[in-house]
Short mmCIF file of C-alpha atoms in Angstrom, two decimals:
data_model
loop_
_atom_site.label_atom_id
_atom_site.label_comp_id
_atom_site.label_asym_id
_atom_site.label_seq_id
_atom_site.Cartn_x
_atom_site.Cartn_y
_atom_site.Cartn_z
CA UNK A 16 -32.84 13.67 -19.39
CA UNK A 17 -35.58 12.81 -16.94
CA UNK A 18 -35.83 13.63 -13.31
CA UNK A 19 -35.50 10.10 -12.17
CA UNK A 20 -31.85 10.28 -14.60
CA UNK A 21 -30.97 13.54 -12.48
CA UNK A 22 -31.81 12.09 -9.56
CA UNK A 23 -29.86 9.23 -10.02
CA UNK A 24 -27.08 11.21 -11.32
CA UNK A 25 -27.01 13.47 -8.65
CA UNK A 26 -26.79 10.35 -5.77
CA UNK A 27 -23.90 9.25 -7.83
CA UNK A 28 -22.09 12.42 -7.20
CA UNK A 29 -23.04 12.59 -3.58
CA UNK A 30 -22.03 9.07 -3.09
CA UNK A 31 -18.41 10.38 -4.58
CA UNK A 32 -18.19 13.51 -3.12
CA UNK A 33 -16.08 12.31 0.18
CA UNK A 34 -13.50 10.53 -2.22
CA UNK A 35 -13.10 13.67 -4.47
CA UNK A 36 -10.27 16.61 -4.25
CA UNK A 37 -7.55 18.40 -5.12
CA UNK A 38 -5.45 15.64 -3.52
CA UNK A 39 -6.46 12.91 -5.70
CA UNK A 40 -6.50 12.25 -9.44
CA UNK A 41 -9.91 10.87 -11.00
CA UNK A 42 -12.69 13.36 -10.22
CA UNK A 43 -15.24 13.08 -12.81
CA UNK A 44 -18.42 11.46 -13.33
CA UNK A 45 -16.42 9.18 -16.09
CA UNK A 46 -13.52 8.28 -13.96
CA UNK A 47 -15.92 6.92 -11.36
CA UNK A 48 -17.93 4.97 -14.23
CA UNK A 49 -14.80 3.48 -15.07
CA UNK A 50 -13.70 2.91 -11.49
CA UNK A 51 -17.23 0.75 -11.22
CA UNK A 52 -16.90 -1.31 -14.19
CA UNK A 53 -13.31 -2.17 -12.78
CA UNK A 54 -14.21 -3.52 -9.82
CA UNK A 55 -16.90 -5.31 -11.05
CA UNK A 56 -14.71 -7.13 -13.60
CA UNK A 57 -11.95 -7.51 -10.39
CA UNK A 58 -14.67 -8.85 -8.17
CA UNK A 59 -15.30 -11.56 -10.89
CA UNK A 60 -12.25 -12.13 -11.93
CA UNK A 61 -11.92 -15.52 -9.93
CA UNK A 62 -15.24 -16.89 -11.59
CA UNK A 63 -13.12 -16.95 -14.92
CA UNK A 64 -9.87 -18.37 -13.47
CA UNK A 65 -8.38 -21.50 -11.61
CA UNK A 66 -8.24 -21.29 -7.73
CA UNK A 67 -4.54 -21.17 -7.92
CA UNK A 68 -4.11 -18.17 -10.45
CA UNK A 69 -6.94 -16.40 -8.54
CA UNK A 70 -4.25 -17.01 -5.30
CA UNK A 71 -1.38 -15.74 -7.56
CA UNK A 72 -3.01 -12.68 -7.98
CA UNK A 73 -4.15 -12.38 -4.70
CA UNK A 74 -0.41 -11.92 -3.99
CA UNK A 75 0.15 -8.93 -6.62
CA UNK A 76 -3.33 -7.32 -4.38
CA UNK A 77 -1.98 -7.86 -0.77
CA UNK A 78 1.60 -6.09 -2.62
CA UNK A 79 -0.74 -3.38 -3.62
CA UNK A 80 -1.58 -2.60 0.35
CA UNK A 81 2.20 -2.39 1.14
CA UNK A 82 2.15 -0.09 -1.77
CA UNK A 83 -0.89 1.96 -0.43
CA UNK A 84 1.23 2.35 2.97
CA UNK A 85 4.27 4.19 1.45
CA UNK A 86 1.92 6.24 -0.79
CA UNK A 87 0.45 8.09 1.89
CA UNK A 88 3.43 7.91 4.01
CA UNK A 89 5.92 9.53 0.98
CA UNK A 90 3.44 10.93 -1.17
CA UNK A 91 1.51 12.45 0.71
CA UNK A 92 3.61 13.40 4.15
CA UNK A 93 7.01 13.58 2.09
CA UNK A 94 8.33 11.11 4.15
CA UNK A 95 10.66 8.64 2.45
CA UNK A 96 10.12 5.65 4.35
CA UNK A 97 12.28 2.36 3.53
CA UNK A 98 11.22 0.34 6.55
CA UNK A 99 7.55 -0.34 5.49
CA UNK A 100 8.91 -4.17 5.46
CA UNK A 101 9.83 -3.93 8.92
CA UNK A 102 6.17 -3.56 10.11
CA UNK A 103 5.16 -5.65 7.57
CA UNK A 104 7.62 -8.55 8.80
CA UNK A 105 7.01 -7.32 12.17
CA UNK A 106 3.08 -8.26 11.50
CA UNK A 107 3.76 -11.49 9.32
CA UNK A 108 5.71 -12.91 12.20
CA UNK A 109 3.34 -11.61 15.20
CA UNK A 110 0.84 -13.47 13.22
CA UNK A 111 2.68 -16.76 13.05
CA UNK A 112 3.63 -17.10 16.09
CA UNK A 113 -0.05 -16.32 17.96
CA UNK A 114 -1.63 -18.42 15.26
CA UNK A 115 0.18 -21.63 15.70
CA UNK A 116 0.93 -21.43 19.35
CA UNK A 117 -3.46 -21.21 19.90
CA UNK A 118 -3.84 -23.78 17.43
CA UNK A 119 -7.46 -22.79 16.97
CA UNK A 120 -9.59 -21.20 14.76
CA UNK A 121 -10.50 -18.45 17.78
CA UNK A 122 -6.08 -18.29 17.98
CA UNK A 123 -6.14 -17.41 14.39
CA UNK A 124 -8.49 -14.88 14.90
CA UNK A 125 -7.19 -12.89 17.69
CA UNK A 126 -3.43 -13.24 15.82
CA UNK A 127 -5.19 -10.56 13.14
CA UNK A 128 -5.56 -7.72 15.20
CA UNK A 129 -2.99 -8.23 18.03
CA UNK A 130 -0.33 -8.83 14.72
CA UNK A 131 -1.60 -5.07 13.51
CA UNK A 132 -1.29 -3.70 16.63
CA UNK A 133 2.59 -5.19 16.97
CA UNK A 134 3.57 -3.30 13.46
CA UNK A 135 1.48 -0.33 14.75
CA UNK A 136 3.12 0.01 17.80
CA UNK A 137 6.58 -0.41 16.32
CA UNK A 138 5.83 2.46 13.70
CA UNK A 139 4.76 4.67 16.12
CA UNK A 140 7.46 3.65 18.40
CA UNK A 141 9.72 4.35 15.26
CA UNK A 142 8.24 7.41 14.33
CA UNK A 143 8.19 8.94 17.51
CA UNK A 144 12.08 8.82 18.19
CA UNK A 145 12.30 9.97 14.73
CA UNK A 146 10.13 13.21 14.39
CA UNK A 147 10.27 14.36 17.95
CA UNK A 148 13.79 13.67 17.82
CA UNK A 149 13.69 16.29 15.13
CA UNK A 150 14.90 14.14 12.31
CA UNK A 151 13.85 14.57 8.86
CA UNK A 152 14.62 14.53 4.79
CA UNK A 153 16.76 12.45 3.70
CA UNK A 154 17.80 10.83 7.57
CA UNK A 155 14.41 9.10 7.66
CA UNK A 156 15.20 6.90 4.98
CA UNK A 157 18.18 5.88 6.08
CA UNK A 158 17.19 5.38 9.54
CA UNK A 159 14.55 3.70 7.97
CA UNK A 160 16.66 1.49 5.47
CA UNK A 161 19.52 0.76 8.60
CA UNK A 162 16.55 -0.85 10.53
CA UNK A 163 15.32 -2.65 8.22
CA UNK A 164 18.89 -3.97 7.68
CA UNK A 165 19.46 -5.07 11.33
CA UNK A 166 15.91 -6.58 11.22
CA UNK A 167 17.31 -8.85 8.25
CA UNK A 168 20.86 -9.69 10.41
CA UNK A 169 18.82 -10.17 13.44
CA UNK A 170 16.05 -12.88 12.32
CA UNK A 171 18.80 -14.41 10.13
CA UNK A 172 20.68 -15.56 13.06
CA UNK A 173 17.73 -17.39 15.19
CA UNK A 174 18.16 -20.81 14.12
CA UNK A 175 18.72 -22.05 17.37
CA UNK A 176 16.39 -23.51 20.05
CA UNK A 177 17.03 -20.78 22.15
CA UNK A 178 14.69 -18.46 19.52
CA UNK A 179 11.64 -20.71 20.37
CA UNK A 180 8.46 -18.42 21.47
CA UNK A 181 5.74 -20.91 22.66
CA UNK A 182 5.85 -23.81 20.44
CA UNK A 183 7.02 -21.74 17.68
CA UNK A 184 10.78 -21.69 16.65
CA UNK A 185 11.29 -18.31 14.53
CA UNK A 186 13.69 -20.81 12.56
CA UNK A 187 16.56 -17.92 10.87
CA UNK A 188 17.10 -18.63 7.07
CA UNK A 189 14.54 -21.55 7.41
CA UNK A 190 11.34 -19.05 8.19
CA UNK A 191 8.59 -20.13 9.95
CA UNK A 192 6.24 -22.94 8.04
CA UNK A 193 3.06 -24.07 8.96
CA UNK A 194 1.18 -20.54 9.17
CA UNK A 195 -2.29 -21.44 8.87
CA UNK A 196 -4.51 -19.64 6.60
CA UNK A 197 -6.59 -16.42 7.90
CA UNK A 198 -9.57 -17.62 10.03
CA UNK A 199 -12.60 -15.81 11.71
CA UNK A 200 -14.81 -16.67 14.43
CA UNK A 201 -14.39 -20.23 16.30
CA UNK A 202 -14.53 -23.60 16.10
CA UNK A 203 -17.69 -25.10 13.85
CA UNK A 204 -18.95 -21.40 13.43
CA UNK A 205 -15.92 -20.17 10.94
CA UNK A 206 -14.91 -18.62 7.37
CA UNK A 207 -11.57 -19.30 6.61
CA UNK A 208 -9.89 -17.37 3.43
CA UNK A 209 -8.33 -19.46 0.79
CA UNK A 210 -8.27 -19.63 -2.68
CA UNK A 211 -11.34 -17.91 -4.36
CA UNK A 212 -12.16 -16.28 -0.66
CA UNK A 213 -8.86 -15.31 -0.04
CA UNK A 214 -9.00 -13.55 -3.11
CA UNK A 215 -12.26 -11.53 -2.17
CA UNK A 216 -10.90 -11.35 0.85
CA UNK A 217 -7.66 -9.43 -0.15
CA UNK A 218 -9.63 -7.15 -2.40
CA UNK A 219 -12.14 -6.03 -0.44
CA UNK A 220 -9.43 -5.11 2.04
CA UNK A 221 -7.59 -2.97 -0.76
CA UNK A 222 -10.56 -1.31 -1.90
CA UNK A 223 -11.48 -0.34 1.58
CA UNK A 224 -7.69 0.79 2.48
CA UNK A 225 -7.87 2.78 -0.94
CA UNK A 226 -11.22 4.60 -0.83
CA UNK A 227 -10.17 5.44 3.15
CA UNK A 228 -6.95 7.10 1.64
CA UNK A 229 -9.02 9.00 -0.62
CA UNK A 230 -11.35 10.59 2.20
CA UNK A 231 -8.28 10.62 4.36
CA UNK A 232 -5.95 12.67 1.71
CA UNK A 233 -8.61 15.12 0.79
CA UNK A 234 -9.75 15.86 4.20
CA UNK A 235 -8.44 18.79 6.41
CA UNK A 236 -5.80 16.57 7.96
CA UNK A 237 -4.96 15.44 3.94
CA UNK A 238 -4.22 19.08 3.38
CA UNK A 239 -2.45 19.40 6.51
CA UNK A 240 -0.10 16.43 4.99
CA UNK A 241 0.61 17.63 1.89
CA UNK A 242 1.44 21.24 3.39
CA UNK A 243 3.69 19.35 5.38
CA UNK A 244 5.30 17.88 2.58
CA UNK A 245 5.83 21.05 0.61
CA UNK A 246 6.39 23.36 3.16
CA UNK A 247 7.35 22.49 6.73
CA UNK A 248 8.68 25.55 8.15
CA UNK A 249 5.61 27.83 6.94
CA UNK A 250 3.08 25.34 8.47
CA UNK A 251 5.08 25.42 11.40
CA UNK A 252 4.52 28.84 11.67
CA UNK A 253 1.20 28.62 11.14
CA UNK A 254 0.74 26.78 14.34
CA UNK A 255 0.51 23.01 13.06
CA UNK A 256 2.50 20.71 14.93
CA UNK A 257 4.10 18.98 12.19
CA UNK A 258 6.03 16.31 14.57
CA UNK A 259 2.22 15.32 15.32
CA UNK A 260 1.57 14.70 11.62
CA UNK A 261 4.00 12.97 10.27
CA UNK A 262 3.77 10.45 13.21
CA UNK A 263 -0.29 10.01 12.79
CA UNK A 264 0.48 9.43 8.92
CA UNK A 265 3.51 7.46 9.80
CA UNK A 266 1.80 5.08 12.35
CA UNK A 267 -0.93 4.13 9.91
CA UNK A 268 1.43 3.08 7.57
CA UNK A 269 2.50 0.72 9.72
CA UNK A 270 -1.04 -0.56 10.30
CA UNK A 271 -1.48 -1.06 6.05
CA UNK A 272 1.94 -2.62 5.79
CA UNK A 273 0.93 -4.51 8.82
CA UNK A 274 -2.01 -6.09 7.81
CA UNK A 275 -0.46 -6.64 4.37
CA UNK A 276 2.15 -9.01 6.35
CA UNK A 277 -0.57 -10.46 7.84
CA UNK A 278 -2.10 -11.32 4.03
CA UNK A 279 1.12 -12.25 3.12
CA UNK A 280 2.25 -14.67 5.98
CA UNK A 281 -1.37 -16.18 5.84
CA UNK A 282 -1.09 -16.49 1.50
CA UNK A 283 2.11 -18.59 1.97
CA UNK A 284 1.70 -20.37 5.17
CA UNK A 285 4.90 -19.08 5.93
CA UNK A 286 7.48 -16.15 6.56
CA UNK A 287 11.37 -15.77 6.74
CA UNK A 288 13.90 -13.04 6.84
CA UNK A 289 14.00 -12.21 3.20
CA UNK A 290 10.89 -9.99 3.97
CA UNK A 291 13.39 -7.41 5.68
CA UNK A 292 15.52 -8.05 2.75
CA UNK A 293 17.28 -5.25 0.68
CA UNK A 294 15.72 -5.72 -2.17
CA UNK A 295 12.36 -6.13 -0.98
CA UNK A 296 12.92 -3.37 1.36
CA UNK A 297 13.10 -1.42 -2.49
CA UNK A 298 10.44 -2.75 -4.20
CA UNK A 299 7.73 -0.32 -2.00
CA UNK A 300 9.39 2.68 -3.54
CA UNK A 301 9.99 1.24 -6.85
CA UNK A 302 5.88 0.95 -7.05
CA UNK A 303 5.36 4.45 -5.87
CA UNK A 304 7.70 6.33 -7.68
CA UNK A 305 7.07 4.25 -11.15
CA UNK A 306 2.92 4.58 -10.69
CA UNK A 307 2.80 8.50 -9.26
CA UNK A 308 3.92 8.70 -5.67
CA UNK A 309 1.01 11.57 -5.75
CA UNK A 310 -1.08 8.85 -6.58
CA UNK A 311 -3.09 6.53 -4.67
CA UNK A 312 -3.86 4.92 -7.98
CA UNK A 313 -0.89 5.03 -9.48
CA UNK A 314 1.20 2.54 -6.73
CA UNK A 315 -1.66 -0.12 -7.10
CA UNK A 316 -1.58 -0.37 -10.52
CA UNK A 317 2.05 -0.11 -10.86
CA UNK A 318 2.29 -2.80 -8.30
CA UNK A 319 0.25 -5.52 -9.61
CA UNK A 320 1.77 -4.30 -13.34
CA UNK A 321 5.11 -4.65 -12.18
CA UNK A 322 4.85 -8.13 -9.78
CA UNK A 323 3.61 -9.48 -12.68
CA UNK A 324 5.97 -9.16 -14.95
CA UNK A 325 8.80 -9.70 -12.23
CA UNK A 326 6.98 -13.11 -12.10
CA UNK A 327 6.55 -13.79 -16.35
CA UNK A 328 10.39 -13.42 -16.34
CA UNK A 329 11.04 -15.69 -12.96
CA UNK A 330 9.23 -18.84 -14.34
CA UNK A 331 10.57 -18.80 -17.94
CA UNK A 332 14.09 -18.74 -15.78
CA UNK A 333 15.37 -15.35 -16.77
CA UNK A 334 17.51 -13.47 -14.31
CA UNK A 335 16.95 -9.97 -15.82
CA UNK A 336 13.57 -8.83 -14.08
CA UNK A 337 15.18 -6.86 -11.68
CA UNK A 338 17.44 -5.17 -14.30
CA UNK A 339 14.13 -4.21 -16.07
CA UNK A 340 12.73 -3.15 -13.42
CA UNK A 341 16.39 -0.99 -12.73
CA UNK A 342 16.08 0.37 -15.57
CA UNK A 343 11.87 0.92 -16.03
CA UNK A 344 12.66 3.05 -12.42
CA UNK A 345 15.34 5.28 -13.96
CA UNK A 346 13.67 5.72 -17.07
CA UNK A 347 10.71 7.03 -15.04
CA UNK A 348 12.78 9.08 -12.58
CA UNK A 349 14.35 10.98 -15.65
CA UNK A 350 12.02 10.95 -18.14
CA UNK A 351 8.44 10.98 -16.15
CA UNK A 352 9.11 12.13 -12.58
CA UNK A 353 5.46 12.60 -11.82
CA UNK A 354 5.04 8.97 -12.57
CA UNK A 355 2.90 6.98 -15.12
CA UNK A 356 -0.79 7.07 -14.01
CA UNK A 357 -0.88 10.57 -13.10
CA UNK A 358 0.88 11.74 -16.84
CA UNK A 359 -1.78 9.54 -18.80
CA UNK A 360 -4.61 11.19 -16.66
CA UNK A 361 -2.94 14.50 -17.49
CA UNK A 362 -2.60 14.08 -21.17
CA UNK A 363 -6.37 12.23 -21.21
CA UNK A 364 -8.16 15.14 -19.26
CA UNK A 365 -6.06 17.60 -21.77
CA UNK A 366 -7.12 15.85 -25.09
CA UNK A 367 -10.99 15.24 -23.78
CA UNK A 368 -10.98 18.89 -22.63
CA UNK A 369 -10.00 20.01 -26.19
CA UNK A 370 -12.61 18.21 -27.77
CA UNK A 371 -15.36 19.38 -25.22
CA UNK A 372 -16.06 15.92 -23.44
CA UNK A 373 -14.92 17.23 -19.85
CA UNK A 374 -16.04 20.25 -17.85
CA UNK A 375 -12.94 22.84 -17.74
CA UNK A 376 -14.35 24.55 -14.47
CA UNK A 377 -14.93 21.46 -12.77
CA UNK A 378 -12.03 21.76 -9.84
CA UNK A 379 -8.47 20.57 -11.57
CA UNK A 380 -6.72 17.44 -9.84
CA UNK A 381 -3.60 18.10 -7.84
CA UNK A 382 -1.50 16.56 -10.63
CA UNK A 383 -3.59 19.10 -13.52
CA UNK A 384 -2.65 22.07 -11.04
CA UNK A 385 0.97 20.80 -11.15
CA UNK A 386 1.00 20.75 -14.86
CA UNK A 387 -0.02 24.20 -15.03
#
């Protein structure tokens, strides 16, 4: 190999260093190949397809954030979270409303952040009265899952005139139509996002949100997480304030799940309450748990995987997707509790070890550690 080759080779490894750890699966010189070639063919994926399947997908992508925010949040802190809907709702709303009542491209705009803020603010808010109020285990997600309940019961019931903001009735069942689509800048000097820009948009934002994670997870607050999540008395005693972490990790979940309600209410053009819904409420941790809820990777791609198919079996008519998925999350629960992704990178890294194509003293993954 030459010395330009090395050379070369060796930027590539600097250029993944920050991303790579014990905390995440996919170390290697191959997994990042791999990872490349993938987002190239994501990146063009719209070239290939119609405008409106490129949208469709776009959906599955802007899932895949609200997926991100429970990772880190459960995976990673050990905090079971079922109200990651409320802050995306929370966000999808905020959004509406600002948006429509400016009725500008500059309105639009501003809706972005001050919408993340809201679902910031109301996970911190949250999280605060939670973990300083010294709750924990299994009491977060129900806290969680009852607030997310009376979020549901609560916009369900403002039908009247009286639940007019601005110009902007919050309309109960009906939702709120007539969202307009995510805008930047002002008037005759803006890019608005829809179709094949929306698209790009969406997963640009997901590959940010997921290489952040990465550096986030295996950095000395990552570790400080994931001591937190195995052992909360002995890091207490080792003079972390563990309150203090599991409301920094819990607050930017909100942001992710905020901003993916802001995708979400701008994809549509509209929002109602069946974003606090039960069984939406559900579908966070069915993504986690199937993909590897110790897996950044693993709750994308079991997100997009799974919306899919819930999707295949809603247009032919059939009323069994959420039975399959039912039964898909018990299935994994019993049979592969570590979840899909990480299992095949387990088994993968054990058969190309065998057969010499991977470096056994390269530093094992969390989930190879695990398995030992």
């Amino acid at each position: 190999m030459s010395g330009a080759e090395n050379g070369l080779l060796e930027l590539f490894d600097r250029l993944c260093e920050p991303f790579n750890g014990s905390n995440t699966i996919g170390n290697s010189r191959a997994f990042w190949v791999g990872a490349v070639v993938a987002l190239a063919i994501t990146f063009a994926y719209p070239l290939f397809v119609s405008a409106y399947q490129a949208g469709n997908t776009a959906l599955f992508l802007l899932y895949g954030l609200l997926a991100l925010s429970l990772s880190v949040v459960w995976g990673y802190a050990g905090v079971l979270s079922f109200g990651q809907v409320v802050f995306f709702g929370f966000a999808g709303y905020t959004f509406g409303i600002v948006s429509i009542n400016f009725g500008s491209t500059l309105g639009t705009t501003l809706a972005i952040p001050v919408a993340v803020l809201v679902a910031t603010a109301v996970a911190g808010l949250l999280g605060y009265f939670m973990f300083y109020g010294n709750v924990s285990g299994v009491f977060v997600a129900i806290i969680t899952l009852v607030v997310t309940l009376v979020m549901q019961t609560f916009m369900a019931q403002t039908a009247g005139d009286e639940w007019t903001i601005g110009e902007v009735p919050l309309g109960g069942f009906n939702g709120m139509p007539g969202i307009p689509n995510l805008a930047v800048g002002v008037e005759g000097a803006a890019l608005t996002f829809s179709g094949d820009i929306f698209y790009w948009l969406v997963l640009s934002t997901l590959v940010v949100a997921y290489f952040g994670l990465r550096a986030l997870v295996n950095s000395r607050f990552g570790y400080a997480m994931v001591a937190v999540r195995e052992d909360e008395d002995r890091v207490e005693m080792l003079g972390y304030d563990i309150r203090k972490v599991k409301l920094g990790v819990f607050t930017l979940g909100g942001a992710l799940a905020g901003f993916s309600g802001v995708l979400y209410a701008s994809w549509g053009n509209y929002i109602d309450p069946s974003v606090y819904s039960l069984t939406f409420a559900t579908m966070p941790v069915v993504w986690v748990t199937v993909g590897g809820r110790e897996s950044l990777l693993g709750g994308l791609v079991a997100t997009v995987a799974i919306e899919w198919f819930r999707q295949q079996l809603s247009v032919t008519g059939s009323e069994w997707a959420m039975v399959v998925v039912g039964v898909l999350l018990l299935t994994i629960v019993l049979a592969l509790p570590e979840g899909i992704i990480p299992y095949v990178h387990r088994k993968a890294v054990g058969a190309l070890q065998q057969r010499g194509f991977v470096d056994p003293d390269r530093p094992a993954t969390a989930t190879e550690e695990a398995a030992e």
